[in-house]
mmCIF file of C-alpha atoms and ligand atoms in Angstrom:
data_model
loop_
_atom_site.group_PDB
_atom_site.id
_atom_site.type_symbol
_atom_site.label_atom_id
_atom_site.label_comp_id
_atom_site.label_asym_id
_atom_site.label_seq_id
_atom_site.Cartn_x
_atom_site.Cartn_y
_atom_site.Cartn_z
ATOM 1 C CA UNK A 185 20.954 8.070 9.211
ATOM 2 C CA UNK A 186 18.555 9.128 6.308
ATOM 3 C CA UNK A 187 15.693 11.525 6.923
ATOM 4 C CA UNK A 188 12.808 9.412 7.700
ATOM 5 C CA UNK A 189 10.157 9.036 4.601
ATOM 6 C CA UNK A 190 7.172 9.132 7.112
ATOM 7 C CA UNK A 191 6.518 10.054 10.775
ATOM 8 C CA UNK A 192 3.853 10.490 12.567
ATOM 9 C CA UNK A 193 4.027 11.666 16.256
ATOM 10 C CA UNK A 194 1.198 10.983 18.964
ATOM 11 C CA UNK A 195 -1.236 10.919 16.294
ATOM 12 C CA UNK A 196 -4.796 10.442 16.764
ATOM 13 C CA UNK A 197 -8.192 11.148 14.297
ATOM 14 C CA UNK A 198 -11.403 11.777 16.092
ATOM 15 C CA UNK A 199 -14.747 11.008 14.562
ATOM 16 C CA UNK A 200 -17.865 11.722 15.646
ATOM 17 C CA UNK A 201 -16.890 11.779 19.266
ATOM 18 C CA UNK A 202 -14.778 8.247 18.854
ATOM 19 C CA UNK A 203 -11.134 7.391 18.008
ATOM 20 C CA UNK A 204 -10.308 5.652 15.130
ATOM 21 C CA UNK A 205 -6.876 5.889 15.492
ATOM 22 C CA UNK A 206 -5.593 6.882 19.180
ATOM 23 C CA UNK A 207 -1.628 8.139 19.614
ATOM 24 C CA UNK A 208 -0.115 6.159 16.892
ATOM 25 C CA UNK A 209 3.536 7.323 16.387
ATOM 26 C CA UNK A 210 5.984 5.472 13.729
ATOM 27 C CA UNK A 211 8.928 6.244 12.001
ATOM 28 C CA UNK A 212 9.517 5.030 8.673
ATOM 29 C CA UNK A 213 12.762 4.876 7.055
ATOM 30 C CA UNK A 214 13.857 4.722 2.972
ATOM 31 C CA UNK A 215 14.002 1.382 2.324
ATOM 32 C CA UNK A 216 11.669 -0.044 4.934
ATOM 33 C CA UNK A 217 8.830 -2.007 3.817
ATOM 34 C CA UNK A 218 6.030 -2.154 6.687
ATOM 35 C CA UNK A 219 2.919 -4.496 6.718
ATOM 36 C CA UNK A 220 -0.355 -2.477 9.025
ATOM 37 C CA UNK A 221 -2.041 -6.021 9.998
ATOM 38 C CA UNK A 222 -5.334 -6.155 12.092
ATOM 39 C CA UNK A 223 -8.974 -7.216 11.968
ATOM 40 C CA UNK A 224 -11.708 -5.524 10.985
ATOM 41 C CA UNK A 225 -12.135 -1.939 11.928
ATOM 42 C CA UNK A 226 -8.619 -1.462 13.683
ATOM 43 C CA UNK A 227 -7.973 1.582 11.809
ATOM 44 C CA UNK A 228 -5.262 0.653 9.404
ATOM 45 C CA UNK A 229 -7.042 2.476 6.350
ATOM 46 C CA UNK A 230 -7.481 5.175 8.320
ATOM 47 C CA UNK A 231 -4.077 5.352 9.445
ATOM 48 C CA UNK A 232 -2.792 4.690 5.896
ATOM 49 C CA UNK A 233 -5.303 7.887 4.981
ATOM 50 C CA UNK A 234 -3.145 9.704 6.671
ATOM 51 C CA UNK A 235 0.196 8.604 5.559
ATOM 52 C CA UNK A 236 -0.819 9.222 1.978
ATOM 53 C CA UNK A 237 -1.875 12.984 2.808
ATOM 54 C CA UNK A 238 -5.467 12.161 2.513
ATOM 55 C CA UNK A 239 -6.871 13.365 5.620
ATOM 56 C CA UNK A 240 -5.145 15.405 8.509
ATOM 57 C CA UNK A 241 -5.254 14.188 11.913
ATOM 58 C CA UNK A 242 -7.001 15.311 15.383
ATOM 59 C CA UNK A 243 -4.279 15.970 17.380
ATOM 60 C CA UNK A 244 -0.999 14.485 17.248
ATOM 61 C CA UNK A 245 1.843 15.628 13.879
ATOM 62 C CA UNK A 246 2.067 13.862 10.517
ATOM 63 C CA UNK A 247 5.008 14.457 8.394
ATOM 64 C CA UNK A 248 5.381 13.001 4.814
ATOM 65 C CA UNK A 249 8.261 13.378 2.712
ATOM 66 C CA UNK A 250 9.487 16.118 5.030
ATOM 67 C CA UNK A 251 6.305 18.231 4.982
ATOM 68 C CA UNK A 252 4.117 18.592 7.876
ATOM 69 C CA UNK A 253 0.388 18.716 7.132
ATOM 70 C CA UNK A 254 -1.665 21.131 7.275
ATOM 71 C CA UNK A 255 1.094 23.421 6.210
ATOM 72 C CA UNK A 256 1.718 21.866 2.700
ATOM 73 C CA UNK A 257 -0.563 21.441 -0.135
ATOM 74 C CA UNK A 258 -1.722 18.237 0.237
ATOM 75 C CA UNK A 259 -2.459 17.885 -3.418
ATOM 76 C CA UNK A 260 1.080 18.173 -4.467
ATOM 77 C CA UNK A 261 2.429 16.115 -1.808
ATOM 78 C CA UNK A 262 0.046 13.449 -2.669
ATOM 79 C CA UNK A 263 1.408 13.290 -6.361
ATOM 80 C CA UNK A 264 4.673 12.333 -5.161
ATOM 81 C CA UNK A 265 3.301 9.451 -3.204
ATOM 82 C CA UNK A 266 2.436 5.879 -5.078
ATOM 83 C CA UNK A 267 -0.914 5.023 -4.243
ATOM 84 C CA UNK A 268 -2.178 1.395 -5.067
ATOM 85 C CA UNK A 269 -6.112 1.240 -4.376
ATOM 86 C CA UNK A 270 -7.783 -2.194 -5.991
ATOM 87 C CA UNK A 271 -10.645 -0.190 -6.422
ATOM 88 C CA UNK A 272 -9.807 2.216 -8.567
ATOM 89 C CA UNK A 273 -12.529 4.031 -9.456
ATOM 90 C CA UNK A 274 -11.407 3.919 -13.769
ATOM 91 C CA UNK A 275 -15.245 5.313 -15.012
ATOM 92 C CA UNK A 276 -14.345 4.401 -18.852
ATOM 93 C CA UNK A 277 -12.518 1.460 -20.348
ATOM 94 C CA UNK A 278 -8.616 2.829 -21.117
ATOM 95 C CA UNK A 279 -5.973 0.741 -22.168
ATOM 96 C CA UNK A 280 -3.861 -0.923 -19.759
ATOM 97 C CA UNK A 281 -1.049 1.207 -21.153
ATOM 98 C CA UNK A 282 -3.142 4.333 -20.626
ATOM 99 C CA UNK A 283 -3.897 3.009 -17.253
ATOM 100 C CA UNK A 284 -0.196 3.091 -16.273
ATOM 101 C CA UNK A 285 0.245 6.354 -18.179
ATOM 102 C CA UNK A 286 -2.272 8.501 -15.394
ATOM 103 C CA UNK A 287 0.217 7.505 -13.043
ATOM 104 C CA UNK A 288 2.153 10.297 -13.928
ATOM 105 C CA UNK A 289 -0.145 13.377 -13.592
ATOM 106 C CA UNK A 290 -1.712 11.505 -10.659
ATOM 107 C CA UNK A 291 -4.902 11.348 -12.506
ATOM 108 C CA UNK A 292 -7.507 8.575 -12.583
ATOM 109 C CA UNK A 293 -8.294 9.438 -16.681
ATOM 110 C CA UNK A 294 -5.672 10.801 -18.977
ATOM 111 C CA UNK A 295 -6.255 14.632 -18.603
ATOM 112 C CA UNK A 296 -7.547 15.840 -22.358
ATOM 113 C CA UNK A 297 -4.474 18.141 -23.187
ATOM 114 C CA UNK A 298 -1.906 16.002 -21.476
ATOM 115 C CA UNK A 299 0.372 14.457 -23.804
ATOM 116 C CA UNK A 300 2.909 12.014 -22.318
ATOM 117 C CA UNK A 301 6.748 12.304 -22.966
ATOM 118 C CA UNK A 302 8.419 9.812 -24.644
ATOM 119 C CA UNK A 303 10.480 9.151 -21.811
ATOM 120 C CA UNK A 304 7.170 8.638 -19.929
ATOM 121 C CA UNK A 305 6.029 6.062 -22.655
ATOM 122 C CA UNK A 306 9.173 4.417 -22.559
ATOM 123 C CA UNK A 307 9.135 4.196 -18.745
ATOM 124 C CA UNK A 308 5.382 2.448 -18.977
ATOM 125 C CA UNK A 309 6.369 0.309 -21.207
ATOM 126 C CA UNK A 310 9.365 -1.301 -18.603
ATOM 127 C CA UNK A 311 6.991 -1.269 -16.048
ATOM 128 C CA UNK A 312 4.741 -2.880 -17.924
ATOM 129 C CA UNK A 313 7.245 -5.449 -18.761
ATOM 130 C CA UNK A 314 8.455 -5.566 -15.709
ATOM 131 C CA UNK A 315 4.951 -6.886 -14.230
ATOM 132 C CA UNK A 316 4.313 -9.387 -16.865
ATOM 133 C CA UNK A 317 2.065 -7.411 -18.870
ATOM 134 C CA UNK A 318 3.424 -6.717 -22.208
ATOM 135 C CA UNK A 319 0.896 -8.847 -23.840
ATOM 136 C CA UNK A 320 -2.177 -7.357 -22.512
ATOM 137 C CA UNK A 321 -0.554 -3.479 -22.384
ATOM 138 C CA UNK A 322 -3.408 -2.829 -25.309
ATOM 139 C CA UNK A 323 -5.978 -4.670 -23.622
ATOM 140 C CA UNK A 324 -8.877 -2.954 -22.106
ATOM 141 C CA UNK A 325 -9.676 -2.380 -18.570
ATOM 142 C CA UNK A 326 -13.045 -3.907 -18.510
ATOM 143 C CA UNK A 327 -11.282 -7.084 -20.495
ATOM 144 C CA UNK A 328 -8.768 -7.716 -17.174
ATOM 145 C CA UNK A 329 -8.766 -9.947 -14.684
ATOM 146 C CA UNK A 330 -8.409 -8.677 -10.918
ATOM 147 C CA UNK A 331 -4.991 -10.012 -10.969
ATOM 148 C CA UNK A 332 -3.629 -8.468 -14.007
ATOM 149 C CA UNK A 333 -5.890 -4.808 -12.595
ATOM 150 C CA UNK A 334 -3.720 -5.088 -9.671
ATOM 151 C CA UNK A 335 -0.474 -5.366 -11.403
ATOM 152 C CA UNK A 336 -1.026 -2.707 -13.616
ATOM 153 C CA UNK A 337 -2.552 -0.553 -10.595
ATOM 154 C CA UNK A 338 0.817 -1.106 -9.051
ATOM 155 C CA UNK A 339 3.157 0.013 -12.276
ATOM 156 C CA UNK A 340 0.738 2.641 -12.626
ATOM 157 C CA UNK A 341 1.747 3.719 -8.503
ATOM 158 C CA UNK A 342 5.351 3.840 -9.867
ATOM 159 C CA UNK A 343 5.180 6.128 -12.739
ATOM 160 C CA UNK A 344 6.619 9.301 -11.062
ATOM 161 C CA UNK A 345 9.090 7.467 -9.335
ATOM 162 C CA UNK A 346 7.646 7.950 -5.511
ATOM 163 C CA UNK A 347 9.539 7.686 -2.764
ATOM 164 C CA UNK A 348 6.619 6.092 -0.997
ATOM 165 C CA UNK A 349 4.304 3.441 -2.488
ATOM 166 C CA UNK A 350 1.067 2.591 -0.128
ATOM 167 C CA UNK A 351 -0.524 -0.334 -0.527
ATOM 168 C CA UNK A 352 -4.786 -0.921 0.487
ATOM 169 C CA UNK A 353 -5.344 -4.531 0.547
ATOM 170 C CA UNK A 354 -3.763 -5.313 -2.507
ATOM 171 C CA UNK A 355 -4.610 -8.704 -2.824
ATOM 172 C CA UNK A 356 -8.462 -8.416 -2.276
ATOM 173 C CA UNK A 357 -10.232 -10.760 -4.154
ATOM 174 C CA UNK A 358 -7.047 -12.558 -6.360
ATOM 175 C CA UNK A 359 -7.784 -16.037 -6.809
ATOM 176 C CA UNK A 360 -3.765 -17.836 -5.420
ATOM 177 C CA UNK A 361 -1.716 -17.444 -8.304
ATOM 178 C CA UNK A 362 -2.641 -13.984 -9.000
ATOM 179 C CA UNK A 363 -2.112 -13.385 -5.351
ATOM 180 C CA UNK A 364 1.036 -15.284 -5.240
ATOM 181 C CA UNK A 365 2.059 -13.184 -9.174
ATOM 182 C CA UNK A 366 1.437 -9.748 -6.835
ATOM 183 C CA UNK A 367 3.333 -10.492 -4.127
ATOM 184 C CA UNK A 368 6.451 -11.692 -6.151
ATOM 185 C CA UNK A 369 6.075 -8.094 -8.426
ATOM 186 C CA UNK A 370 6.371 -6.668 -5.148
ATOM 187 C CA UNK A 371 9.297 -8.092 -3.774
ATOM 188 C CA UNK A 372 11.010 -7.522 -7.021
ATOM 189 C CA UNK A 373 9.859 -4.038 -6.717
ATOM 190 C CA UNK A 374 11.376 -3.625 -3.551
ATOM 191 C CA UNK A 375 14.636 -4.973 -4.801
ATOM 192 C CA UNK A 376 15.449 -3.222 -7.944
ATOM 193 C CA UNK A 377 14.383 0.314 -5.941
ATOM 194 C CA UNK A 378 16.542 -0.125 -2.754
ATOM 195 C CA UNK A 379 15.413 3.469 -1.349
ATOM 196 C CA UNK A 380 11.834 2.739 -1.785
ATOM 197 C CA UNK A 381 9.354 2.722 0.627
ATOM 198 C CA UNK A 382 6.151 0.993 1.125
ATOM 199 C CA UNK A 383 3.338 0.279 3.880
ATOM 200 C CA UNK A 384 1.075 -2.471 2.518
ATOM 201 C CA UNK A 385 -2.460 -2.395 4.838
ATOM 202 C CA UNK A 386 -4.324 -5.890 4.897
ATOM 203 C CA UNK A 387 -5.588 -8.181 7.425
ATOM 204 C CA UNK A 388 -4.857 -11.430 6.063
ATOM 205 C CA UNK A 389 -1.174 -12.898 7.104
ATOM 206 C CA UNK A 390 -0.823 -14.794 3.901
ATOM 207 C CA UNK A 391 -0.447 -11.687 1.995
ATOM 208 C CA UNK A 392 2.151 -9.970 3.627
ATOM 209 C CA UNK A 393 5.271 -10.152 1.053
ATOM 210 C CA UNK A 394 8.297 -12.018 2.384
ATOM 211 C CA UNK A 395 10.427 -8.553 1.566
ATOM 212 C CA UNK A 396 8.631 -6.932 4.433
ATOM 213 C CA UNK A 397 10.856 -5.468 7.045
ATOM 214 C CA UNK A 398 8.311 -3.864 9.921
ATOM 215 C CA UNK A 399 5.107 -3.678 11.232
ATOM 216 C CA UNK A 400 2.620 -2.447 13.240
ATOM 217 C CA UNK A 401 -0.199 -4.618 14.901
ATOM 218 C CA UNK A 402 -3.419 -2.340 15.409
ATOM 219 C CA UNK A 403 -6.719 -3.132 17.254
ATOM 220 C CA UNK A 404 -9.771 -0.498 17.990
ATOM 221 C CA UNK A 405 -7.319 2.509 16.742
ATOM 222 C CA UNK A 406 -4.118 1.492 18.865
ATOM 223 C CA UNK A 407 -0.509 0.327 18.290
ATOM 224 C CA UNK A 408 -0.329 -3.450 19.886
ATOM 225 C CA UNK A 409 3.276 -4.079 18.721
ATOM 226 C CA UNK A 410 5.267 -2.426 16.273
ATOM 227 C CA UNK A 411 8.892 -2.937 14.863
ATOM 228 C CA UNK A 412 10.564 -5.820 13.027
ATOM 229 C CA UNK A 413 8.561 -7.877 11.290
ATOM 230 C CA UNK A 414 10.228 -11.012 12.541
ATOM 231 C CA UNK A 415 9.373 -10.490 16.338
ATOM 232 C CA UNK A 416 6.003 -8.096 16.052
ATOM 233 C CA UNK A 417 4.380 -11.111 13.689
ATOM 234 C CA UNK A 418 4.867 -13.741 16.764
ATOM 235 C CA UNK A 419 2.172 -16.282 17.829
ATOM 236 C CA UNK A 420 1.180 -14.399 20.665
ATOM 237 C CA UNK A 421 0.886 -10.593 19.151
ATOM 238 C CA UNK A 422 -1.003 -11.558 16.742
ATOM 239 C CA UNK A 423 -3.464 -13.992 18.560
ATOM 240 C CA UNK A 424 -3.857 -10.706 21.077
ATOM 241 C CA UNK A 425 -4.223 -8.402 17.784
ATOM 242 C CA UNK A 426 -7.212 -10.839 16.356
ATOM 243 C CA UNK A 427 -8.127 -12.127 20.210
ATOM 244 C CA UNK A 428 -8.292 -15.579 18.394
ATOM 245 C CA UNK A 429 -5.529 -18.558 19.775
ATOM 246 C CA UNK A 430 -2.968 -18.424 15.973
ATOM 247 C CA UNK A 431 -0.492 -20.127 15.452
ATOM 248 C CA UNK A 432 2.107 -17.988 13.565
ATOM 249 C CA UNK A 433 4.927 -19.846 11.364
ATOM 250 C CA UNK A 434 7.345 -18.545 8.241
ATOM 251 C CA UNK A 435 8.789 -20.700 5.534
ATOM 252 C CA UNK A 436 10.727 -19.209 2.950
ATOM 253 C CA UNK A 437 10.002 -15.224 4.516
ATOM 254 C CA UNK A 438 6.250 -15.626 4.066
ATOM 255 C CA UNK A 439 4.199 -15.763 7.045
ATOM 256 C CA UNK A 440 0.991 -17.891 7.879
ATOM 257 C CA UNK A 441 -1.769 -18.474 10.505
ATOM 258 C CA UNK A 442 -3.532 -20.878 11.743
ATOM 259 C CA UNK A 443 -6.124 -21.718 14.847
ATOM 260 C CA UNK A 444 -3.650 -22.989 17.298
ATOM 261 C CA UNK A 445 -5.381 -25.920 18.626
ATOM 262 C CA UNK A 446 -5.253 -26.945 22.151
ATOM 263 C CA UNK A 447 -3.188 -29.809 23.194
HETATM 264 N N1 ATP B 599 -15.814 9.056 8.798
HETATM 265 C C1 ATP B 599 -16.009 8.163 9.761
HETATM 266 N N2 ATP B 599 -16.828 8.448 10.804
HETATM 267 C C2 ATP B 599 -17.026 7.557 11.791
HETATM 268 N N3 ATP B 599 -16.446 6.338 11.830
HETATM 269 C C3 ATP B 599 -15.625 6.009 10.833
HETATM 270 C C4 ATP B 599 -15.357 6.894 9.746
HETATM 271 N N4 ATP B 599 -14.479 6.266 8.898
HETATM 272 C C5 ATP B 599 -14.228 5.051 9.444
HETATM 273 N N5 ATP B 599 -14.916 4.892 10.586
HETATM 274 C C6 ATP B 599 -14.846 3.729 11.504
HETATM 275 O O1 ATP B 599 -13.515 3.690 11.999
HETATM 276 C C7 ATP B 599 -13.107 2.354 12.258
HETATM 277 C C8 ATP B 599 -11.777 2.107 11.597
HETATM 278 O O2 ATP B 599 -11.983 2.063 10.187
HETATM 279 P P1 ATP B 599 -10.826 1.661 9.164
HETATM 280 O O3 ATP B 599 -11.461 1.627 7.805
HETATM 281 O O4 ATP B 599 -9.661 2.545 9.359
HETATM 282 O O5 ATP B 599 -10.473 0.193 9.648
HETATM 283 P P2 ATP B 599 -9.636 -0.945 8.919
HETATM 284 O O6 ATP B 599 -8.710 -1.490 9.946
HETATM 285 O O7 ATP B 599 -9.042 -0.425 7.658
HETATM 286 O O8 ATP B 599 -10.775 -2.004 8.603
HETATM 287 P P3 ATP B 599 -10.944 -3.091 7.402
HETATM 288 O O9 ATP B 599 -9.922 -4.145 7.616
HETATM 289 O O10 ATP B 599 -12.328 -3.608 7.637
HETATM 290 O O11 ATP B 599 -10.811 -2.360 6.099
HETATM 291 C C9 ATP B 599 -14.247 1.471 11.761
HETATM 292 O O12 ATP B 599 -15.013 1.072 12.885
HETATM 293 C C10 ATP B 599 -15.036 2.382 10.850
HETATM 294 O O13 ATP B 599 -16.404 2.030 10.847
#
């Protein structure tokens, strides 16, 4: 078996006396694609802060890529991780081409003396293709709609060819076909980059992708259920994850919840 992309062992973060994440340990293989679902406050950004070397934990052992932290730069490690956040915070209106482009020094403007390969503009350019945004690759940030952002935000994630993409609640605020545009980009993703892979954090059922292999239920910092997707998103998990009566069903690999009703 491959070395695991991501593990975390017993893993807890501590703040201000309280436990936003309590002995959380998860294994995630190359090629897995894992959804972190669960309301409000659970603690799946700050477990995802973790996973993309952004803070170090309380007790318990991270590793990422093979490197434990707190004895790796976490700097470096985080430039080989794809990082999707829908608010990115771009201060000045760039190009979505230059957007994509600061994917590849990790950089939210394009540094001044950085001047991209061609290989690097060629590879923008497919992935800008590839997310159905050749037409508006000159278009300017402040011109785009939250759909198109988050499409770009994503080819932008896969510049340097991670090994890991994390995901924040990509589909905040899309209207349904934008949503629906996003999650198809990500399946196809997925596909044509077999040893990819990706945890997607959200609370909403509907947005989980239908590639989605795995995933961990969290409520006030702890693991409810975690494993295959097919048996950890069941009717009762997640009504004991939201401590609301769902109904879970999936049609065509997507997933969807509703208030089961009493008979
Ligand atoms: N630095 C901090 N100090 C104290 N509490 C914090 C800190 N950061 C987050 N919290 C609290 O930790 C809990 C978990 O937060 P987190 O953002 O990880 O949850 P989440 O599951 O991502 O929530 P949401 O779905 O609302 O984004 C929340 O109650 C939050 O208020």
């Amino acid at each position: 078996m491959s070395a695991p992309i991501l593990r975390t062992d017993s893993v807890s973060v501590v703040r201000s006396g309280r436990a936003l994440i309590a002995d959380v340990s998860v294994s995630i293989e190359p090629g897995q694609h894992w959804v972190f679902l669960g309301p409000n406050g659970a603690g799946k950004s700050t477990l995802l802060g973790l996973l993309g070397a952004h803070t170090h934990p309380t007790t318990g052992t991270v590793e990422v890529l093979g490197h434990r932290l707190g004895r790796v730069d976490m700097r470096a490690l985080r430039s080989s991780i794809g990082h999707v956040n829908p608010r990115h915070p771009l201060d000045y209106p760039l190009r979505v081409r230059e957007v994509v482009l600061t994917g590849q020094p990790g950089t939210v403007d394009l540094p001044p003396r950085w001047t991209p390969d061609p290989e690097h503009l060629e590879r923008a350019a497919a992935l800008i293709d590839a997310f159905g945004m050749t037409a508006r690759a000159e278009a300017r940030w402040d011109t785009l709609s939250q759909g198109e952002r988050g499409r770009a935000l994503i080819a932008r994630a896969l510049m340097p060819e991670p090994r890991l993409l994390l995901l924040d609640e990509p589909a905040t605020g899309l209207d349904l076909t934008a949503r629906e545009q996003l999650l198809i980009a990500l399946d196809q993703v997925r596909r044509d980059h077999p040893t990819l892979a990706s945890v997607l954090v959200t609370h909403h059922i509907e947005e989980i992708p239908a590639s989605t292999t795995h995933a961990i239920l969290l409520r006030d910092g702890r693991v409810l259920a975690q494993g295959a997707a097919e048996s950890v998103l069941s009717t009762d998990n997640v009504s004991e994850c939201f401590a609301h009566p769902i109904r879970i069903t999936r049609d065509g690999g997507r997933w969807s919840a509703r208030t089961a009703m009493p008979v």
